[in-house]
Coordinates of C-alpha atoms in Angstrom, one line a residue:
A1 CA -25.0 4.8 -178.1
A2 CA -21.8 6.1 -179.9
L3 CA -20.5 2.5 -180.3
D4 CA -23.8 1.5 -181.7
D5 CA -23.7 4.3 -184.2
L6 CA -20.2 3.3 -185.2
I7 CA -21.2 -0.3 -185.8
E8 CA -24.2 1.0 -188.0
Y9 CA -21.8 3.3 -189.8
M10 CA -19.3 0.5 -190.5
T11 CA -21.9 -1.7 -192.1
V12 CA -22.5 0.9 -194.9
D13 CA -21.1 -0.2 -198.2
G14 CA -17.9 1.6 -199.1
V15 CA -16.9 2.6 -195.6
R16 CA -13.2 1.8 -194.8
V17 CA -12.4 3.7 -191.6
G18 CA -14.5 4.5 -188.5
V19 CA -13.3 6.6 -185.6
Y20 CA -14.5 6.0 -182.1
D21 CA -13.6 9.0 -180.0
A22 CA -13.9 8.3 -176.2
T23 CA -11.6 8.0 -173.1
N24 CA -11.5 4.2 -173.1
S25 CA -9.1 4.5 -170.2
T26 CA -9.4 1.0 -168.8
Q27 CA -8.4 -2.3 -170.1
D28 CA -11.9 -3.7 -169.4
R29 CA -13.4 -0.9 -171.6
R30 CA -11.0 -1.6 -174.5
N31 CA -11.8 -5.4 -174.2
Y32 CA -15.5 -4.6 -174.3
I33 CA -15.1 -2.5 -177.5
I34 CA -13.2 -5.3 -179.3
S35 CA -15.7 -7.9 -178.1
T36 CA -18.7 -5.8 -179.1
L37 CA -17.4 -5.2 -182.6
G38 CA -16.7 -9.0 -183.0
K39 CA -20.2 -9.9 -182.0
A40 CA -21.6 -7.3 -184.4
G41 CA -19.7 -9.0 -187.3
I42 CA -17.4 -6.0 -187.7
H43 CA -14.3 -7.9 -188.7
C44 CA -11.7 -5.1 -189.3
K45 CA -8.3 -4.0 -188.1
K46 CA -8.4 -2.2 -184.7
L47 CA -6.0 0.6 -183.9
F48 CA -5.9 2.3 -180.5
I49 CA -4.5 5.8 -180.4
E50 CA -3.4 7.1 -177.0
S51 CA -2.4 10.6 -176.3
I52 CA -0.2 11.1 -173.3
C53 CA 0.7 14.5 -172.0
D54 CA 2.8 15.0 -168.9
S55 CA 4.1 18.5 -169.8
Q56 CA 2.4 21.1 -167.7
K57 CA 3.1 23.9 -170.3
I58 CA 1.4 21.8 -173.0
L59 CA -1.5 21.0 -170.6
D60 CA -2.0 24.7 -169.8
E61 CA -2.0 25.7 -173.4
N62 CA -4.4 22.9 -174.3
I63 CA -6.8 23.9 -171.6
R64 CA -6.7 27.6 -172.5
K65 CA -6.9 27.3 -176.2
V66 CA -8.9 24.1 -176.8
K67 CA -10.9 22.8 -173.8
L68 CA -12.4 26.2 -172.9
G69 CA -13.8 26.4 -176.4
T70 CA -15.7 23.1 -176.3
L71 CA -19.5 22.8 -175.8
D72 CA -18.9 21.7 -172.2
Y73 CA -17.3 25.0 -171.1
R74 CA -18.3 27.5 -173.7
D75 CA -20.5 29.5 -171.4
C76 CA -18.6 28.8 -168.1
D77 CA -16.4 31.1 -166.1
P78 CA -12.8 30.3 -167.3
E79 CA -11.5 29.7 -163.8
E80 CA -14.4 27.4 -163.0
A81 CA -14.0 25.6 -166.2
V82 CA -10.3 25.0 -165.6
K83 CA -11.0 23.6 -162.2
D84 CA -13.7 21.3 -163.4
F85 CA -11.5 20.0 -166.2
M86 CA -8.6 19.3 -163.8
E87 CA -11.0 17.5 -161.4
R88 CA -12.1 15.3 -164.3
R89 CA -8.6 14.6 -165.2
E90 CA -7.7 13.5 -161.6
R91 CA -10.7 11.1 -161.6
Y92 CA -9.6 9.5 -164.9
K93 CA -6.1 9.1 -163.5
E94 CA -7.5 6.9 -160.6
V95 CA -8.6 4.2 -163.0
Y96 CA -6.4 4.9 -166.1
A97 CA -4.4 2.0 -167.5
E98 CA -2.0 2.7 -170.4
V99 CA -2.5 0.9 -173.6
S100 CA -0.4 -2.1 -173.8
D101 CA 0.5 -5.1 -175.9
A102 CA -2.6 -6.8 -174.7
D103 CA -4.6 -4.3 -176.7
G104 CA -3.0 -5.3 -179.9
S105 CA -2.2 -2.5 -182.4
Y106 CA -1.7 0.9 -180.9
L107 CA 0.0 4.2 -181.4
K108 CA 1.2 6.3 -178.4
I109 CA 1.6 10.0 -178.8
I110 CA 3.7 11.5 -176.0
N111 CA 3.7 15.3 -175.7
S112 CA 3.2 15.5 -179.5
R113 CA 7.0 14.9 -179.7
K114 CA 7.5 11.1 -179.2
F115 CA 5.5 8.3 -181.0
I116 CA 5.4 4.6 -180.1
A117 CA 3.8 2.3 -182.7
N118 CA 3.1 -1.3 -181.9
N119 CA 2.1 -4.2 -184.2
I120 CA 0.7 -1.9 -186.9
R121 CA 0.3 -3.5 -190.3
G122 CA -1.7 -2.8 -193.5
Y123 CA -2.1 0.1 -195.9
L124 CA -4.7 2.2 -194.1
P125 CA -3.4 1.8 -190.5
L126 CA 0.1 2.9 -191.7
K127 CA -1.3 5.8 -193.6
I128 CA -3.2 6.8 -190.4
V129 CA 0.1 6.7 -188.4
H130 CA 1.9 8.8 -191.0
F131 CA -0.9 11.4 -190.9
I132 CA -1.0 11.6 -187.1
M133 CA 2.8 12.1 -187.0
N134 CA 2.4 15.2 -189.1
L135 CA -0.1 16.8 -186.7
H136 CA 0.5 19.4 -184.1
T137 CA -1.6 21.6 -181.8
L138 CA 0.0 25.0 -182.4
P139 CA -2.1 27.7 -184.1
R140 CA -1.3 28.4 -187.7
T141 CA -2.8 30.2 -190.7
I142 CA -3.1 29.1 -194.3
Y143 CA -3.8 31.7 -197.0
L144 CA -5.2 30.6 -200.3
S145 CA -5.1 32.8 -203.4
R146 CA -5.8 32.1 -207.0
H147 CA -3.4 33.5 -209.5
G148 CA -4.1 37.0 -210.8
Q149 CA -6.4 37.2 -214.0
S150 CA -4.6 35.4 -216.8
E151 CA -4.8 36.0 -220.6
Y152 CA -6.8 32.7 -220.9
N153 CA -9.2 34.0 -218.3
L154 CA -9.8 37.1 -220.4
L155 CA -10.7 34.7 -223.4
G156 CA -12.8 32.4 -221.3
K157 CA -10.5 29.5 -221.9
I158 CA -9.7 26.7 -219.4
G159 CA -6.2 25.3 -218.6
G160 CA -3.2 26.3 -220.6
D161 CA -0.1 28.1 -219.4
S162 CA -0.7 31.7 -220.2
G163 CA 0.7 34.7 -218.4
L164 CA -1.1 37.4 -216.4
S165 CA -3.2 40.2 -217.9
K166 CA -2.8 43.8 -216.9
A167 CA -5.4 43.3 -214.1
G168 CA -3.6 40.2 -213.0
L169 CA -0.3 42.0 -212.6
E170 CA -2.1 44.7 -210.6
Y171 CA -3.4 42.0 -208.3
A172 CA 0.1 40.5 -208.0
R173 CA 1.4 43.8 -206.6
R174 CA -1.5 44.2 -204.2
L175 CA -1.0 40.6 -203.0
A176 CA 2.7 41.4 -202.3
T177 CA 1.7 44.3 -200.1
F178 CA -0.8 42.1 -198.3
C179 CA 1.9 39.5 -197.6
K180 CA 4.2 42.2 -196.2
N181 CA 1.6 43.8 -193.9
E182 CA -0.5 40.7 -192.9
I183 CA 1.1 37.4 -193.6
C184 CA 4.7 38.0 -192.7
V185 CA 3.9 39.8 -189.4
E186 CA 2.5 38.9 -186.0
K187 CA 0.3 41.5 -184.4
N188 CA 0.2 42.0 -180.7
I189 CA -1.3 44.7 -178.4
D190 CA 1.2 46.4 -176.0
E191 CA -0.5 46.1 -172.6
S192 CA 1.1 49.2 -171.2
T193 CA 0.4 51.6 -174.1
G194 CA -2.6 49.8 -175.9
E195 CA -0.7 50.3 -179.2
E196 CA -0.5 47.7 -181.9
Q197 CA 3.0 46.1 -182.3
K198 CA 4.1 44.2 -185.4
N199 CA 6.9 41.6 -185.3
E200 CA 8.1 39.9 -188.5
V201 CA 7.7 36.1 -188.3
P202 CA 8.8 33.3 -190.7
A203 CA 6.3 32.6 -193.5
R204 CA 6.1 30.2 -196.5
L205 CA 5.2 30.6 -200.1
W206 CA 4.0 27.8 -202.4
T207 CA 3.0 28.1 -206.1
S208 CA 2.3 25.6 -208.8
T209 CA 4.7 25.2 -211.7
L210 CA 2.4 27.1 -214.1
R211 CA 3.4 30.5 -215.3
R212 CA 0.4 32.4 -214.0
T213 CA 1.0 31.4 -210.4
K214 CA 4.8 32.2 -210.6
E215 CA 4.0 35.7 -212.1
T216 CA 1.6 36.3 -209.3
A217 CA 4.3 35.7 -206.8
Q218 CA 6.9 37.8 -208.5
F219 CA 6.5 40.9 -206.4
I220 CA 6.6 39.3 -203.0
E221 CA 9.7 40.2 -201.0
N222 CA 12.1 37.5 -200.1
G223 CA 14.4 38.9 -197.4
T224 CA 16.4 37.0 -194.8
L225 CA 15.1 36.8 -191.2
T226 CA 17.0 35.7 -188.1
H227 CA 14.6 33.6 -186.0
K228 CA 14.8 31.7 -182.7
W229 CA 13.0 28.4 -182.8
D230 CA 11.2 26.6 -179.9
N231 CA 14.3 24.5 -179.1
G232 CA 16.4 27.7 -178.7
E233 CA 18.3 27.3 -181.9
V234 CA 18.9 30.5 -183.9
A235 CA 18.9 30.2 -187.6
E236 CA 18.6 32.3 -190.8
W237 CA 15.2 32.1 -192.6
L238 CA 14.7 33.0 -196.2
Q239 CA 11.3 34.7 -195.9
M240 CA 8.6 33.8 -198.5
R241 CA 11.0 31.7 -200.6
P242 CA 8.8 30.5 -203.5
R243 CA 8.6 26.7 -203.8
Q244 CA 7.0 25.4 -207.0
R245 CA 4.9 22.3 -206.4
R246 CA 3.7 20.2 -209.4
N247 CA 1.0 18.8 -207.1
L248 CA -0.6 22.3 -207.1
D249 CA -1.0 22.5 -210.9
E250 CA -4.4 23.0 -212.1
L251 CA -6.8 20.1 -213.0
Y252 CA -5.6 19.0 -216.4
A253 CA -8.4 19.3 -219.0
G254 CA -6.7 17.0 -221.4
G255 CA -8.2 17.1 -224.9
C256 CA -10.4 20.1 -223.8
D257 CA -7.4 22.2 -222.6
G258 CA -7.5 25.6 -224.2
L259 CA -11.2 25.6 -225.0
T260 CA -14.1 27.6 -223.6
Y261 CA -17.0 25.9 -221.9
K262 CA -19.1 26.8 -224.9
E263 CA -16.6 25.2 -227.3
I264 CA -16.6 22.0 -225.3
E265 CA -20.4 21.9 -225.3
Q266 CA -20.4 22.4 -229.1
Q267 CA -17.4 20.1 -230.0
F268 CA -17.8 17.4 -227.3
P269 CA -21.5 17.3 -226.3
D270 CA -21.3 13.9 -224.8
E271 CA -18.3 14.8 -222.6
F272 CA -20.0 18.1 -221.7
N273 CA -23.1 16.2 -220.5
R274 CA -21.1 13.6 -218.6
R275 CA -19.4 16.4 -216.6
Q276 CA -22.7 18.0 -215.9
K277 CA -23.9 14.7 -214.3
D278 CA -21.0 13.9 -212.1
K279 CA -18.4 16.8 -211.8
L280 CA -16.5 15.0 -209.0
A281 CA -15.6 11.8 -210.9
Y282 CA -15.7 13.1 -214.5
R283 CA -12.3 12.8 -216.2
Y284 CA -11.5 15.0 -219.2
P285 CA -10.4 12.9 -222.3
R286 CA -6.6 12.2 -221.6
G287 CA -7.0 14.5 -218.6
E288 CA -7.9 14.5 -214.9
S289 CA -10.9 14.4 -212.7
Y290 CA -11.4 16.0 -209.2
M291 CA -10.8 12.5 -207.8
D292 CA -7.3 12.5 -209.4
V293 CA -6.5 15.8 -208.0
I294 CA -7.6 14.7 -204.5
L295 CA -5.0 11.8 -204.7
R296 CA -2.2 14.0 -205.8
L297 CA -2.9 16.7 -203.1
E298 CA -2.7 14.1 -200.2
P299 CA 1.1 14.4 -199.7
L300 CA 0.7 18.2 -199.6
A301 CA -2.2 17.9 -197.1
H302 CA 0.2 16.1 -194.7
E303 CA 2.8 18.8 -195.3
M304 CA 0.3 21.6 -194.6
E305 CA -0.6 19.8 -191.4
R306 CA 3.1 19.6 -190.4
T307 CA 3.8 23.2 -191.2
R308 CA 3.8 25.7 -188.3
E309 CA 4.6 28.9 -190.1
P310 CA 2.0 31.0 -192.0
I311 CA 1.8 29.7 -195.5
L312 CA 0.5 31.4 -198.7
I313 CA -0.5 29.0 -201.5
I314 CA -0.9 30.6 -204.9
G315 CA -2.8 28.2 -206.9
H316 CA -5.8 27.5 -209.1
Q317 CA -9.6 27.3 -208.8
G318 CA -9.9 23.5 -208.8
I319 CA -6.9 22.9 -206.5
H320 CA -8.1 25.5 -203.9
R321 CA -11.5 23.9 -203.9
I322 CA -10.0 20.7 -202.7
I323 CA -7.7 22.3 -200.1
Y324 CA -10.6 24.5 -198.8
A325 CA -12.9 21.5 -198.5
Y326 CA -10.3 19.5 -196.7
F327 CA -9.8 22.1 -194.0
M328 CA -13.5 23.2 -193.7
G329 CA -14.7 19.6 -193.4
L330 CA -16.8 19.5 -196.5
S331 CA -17.5 16.3 -198.4
R332 CA -15.8 15.3 -201.6
E333 CA -19.1 15.7 -203.4
E334 CA -19.4 19.4 -202.3
A335 CA -15.7 20.4 -203.1
P336 CA -16.1 20.9 -206.9
Y337 CA -18.8 23.6 -206.3
V338 CA -17.0 25.8 -203.7
S339 CA -16.6 29.4 -204.8
I340 CA -13.0 30.4 -205.1
P341 CA -13.0 33.8 -206.8
L342 CA -10.1 35.7 -208.4
N343 CA -8.5 38.7 -206.6
T344 CA -9.4 37.3 -203.2
V345 CA -7.3 35.9 -200.3
I346 CA -9.0 33.2 -198.3
Q347 CA -7.6 33.0 -194.7
L348 CA -8.1 29.7 -192.9
K349 CA -7.3 29.1 -189.3
P350 CA -7.6 25.4 -188.3
H351 CA -8.2 24.5 -184.7
A352 CA -9.4 21.5 -182.7
Y353 CA -13.1 21.8 -183.4
G354 CA -13.2 23.2 -186.9
C355 CA -11.7 26.0 -189.0
D356 CA -12.2 29.7 -189.0
E357 CA -12.5 31.4 -192.4
K358 CA -12.0 35.0 -193.6
R359 CA -12.1 36.3 -197.2
V360 CA -10.2 39.5 -198.1
C361 CA -10.9 41.1 -201.5
L362 CA -7.8 43.0 -202.8
M363 CA -9.6 44.7 -205.7
D364 CA -12.7 46.7 -205.4
K365 CA -15.9 45.8 -207.5
T366 CA -15.1 48.5 -210.1
E367 CA -11.8 46.8 -210.8
M368 CA -13.0 43.2 -210.8
F369 CA -13.1 41.1 -213.9
G370 CA -14.8 37.8 -214.5
D371 CA -12.4 34.9 -214.2
G372 CA -13.5 33.6 -217.6
Q373 CA -14.3 30.2 -216.1
D374 CA -17.9 30.7 -215.3
E375 CA -19.3 27.1 -215.4
P376 CA -22.7 26.1 -216.7
V377 CA -25.3 26.5 -213.9
T378 CA -26.7 23.1 -214.6
S379 CA -23.5 21.5 -213.3
M380 CA -24.6 22.5 -209.8
P381 CA -26.3 19.7 -207.8
V382 CA -29.5 21.7 -207.3
S383 CA -31.4 18.6 -206.3
N384 CA -29.2 18.3 -203.2
P385 CA -30.7 20.2 -200.2
E386 CA -27.2 20.7 -198.9
Y387 CA -26.6 23.3 -201.6
A388 CA -29.0 26.0 -200.6
K389 CA -29.3 29.0 -202.8
D390 CA -28.3 31.3 -200.0
D391 CA -25.2 29.3 -199.0
P392 CA -22.3 31.8 -198.6
V393 CA -19.7 29.4 -199.7
M394 CA -21.3 27.5 -202.5
N395 CA -22.6 30.6 -203.9
A396 CA -20.2 33.3 -202.7
P397 CA -20.0 36.5 -204.8
S398 CA -16.6 37.5 -206.3
C399 CA -15.9 39.9 -203.6

């Protein structure tokens, strides 16, 4: 049934990649897949991806952190679940045949450390290989924060390169405290005393090249930390060293940069209406669209996947909408409407079957200011039932 669904999906106009997730552990099964796709008229490149793990340590971690959280074992006793999984694994080993040259193009992943690529050609297959080589199974946390309130926010203007307002500077100070107490530490409970222990851990800091994000990061401490890595190497780590990434700059509004939405509606009514109809693909005159932003964020997405340390990204509303949608599994069409309020840190914890989210407001409601970028309500795709009025993400309050 799953293979039939894949074939149906691959016949949809515009589809470029289909993923068939199954064990496919025998040569006969893999031959059947290729044959079935051919008979269905699906003439595309086929790439087998095989994950091999012979490290008991990695297996134990995978079972404990990943497999026990799947639908198969969610309500089972942990010991019984582990026993059942290991029995399944032994049964597969009896018939298992490694992917070989006879299967054509393949990528072997061995203990997430070694990669073997065979006969892989073409733009998309090579992009897939590059993406997979940046993945890992270790837990990590990504923190998203918009810059503090800027002078342009106060005036209701979009774009520009203004500095922070008084309220924005206050948020920057509170964000620095949050980094010190939450992002740069690992919290554990001492089993003997029951007390919480905090250990400093390496953490990363990225900002855009625009003034308002750099000013938001100015109070974050940048001390030196001695850290021992997984391979046993001991090295000095510059904690929260700010790295300015041009890819993180806000969506460029081109000829509308520095205007309010009301001014855009009055001066460029045709442009205003075009944006209302298709916010995702609309490109400002001599500016950018959300589709353009998606393309320039792709290299950073790979880098975020590769990163193992906690990372704080101080960016902008449009940029964080795309990053948030990427990790939360939202479609491109949904991304431009995600609520990314000021004065709020969004904590994302990706895992094998999704991503956990937590939002922390660092300024209470009496201190909150509007972000000056309230968009016309009619730009929301109200005709789409996916965007329900009570949706906590699409219509999240500021705090």
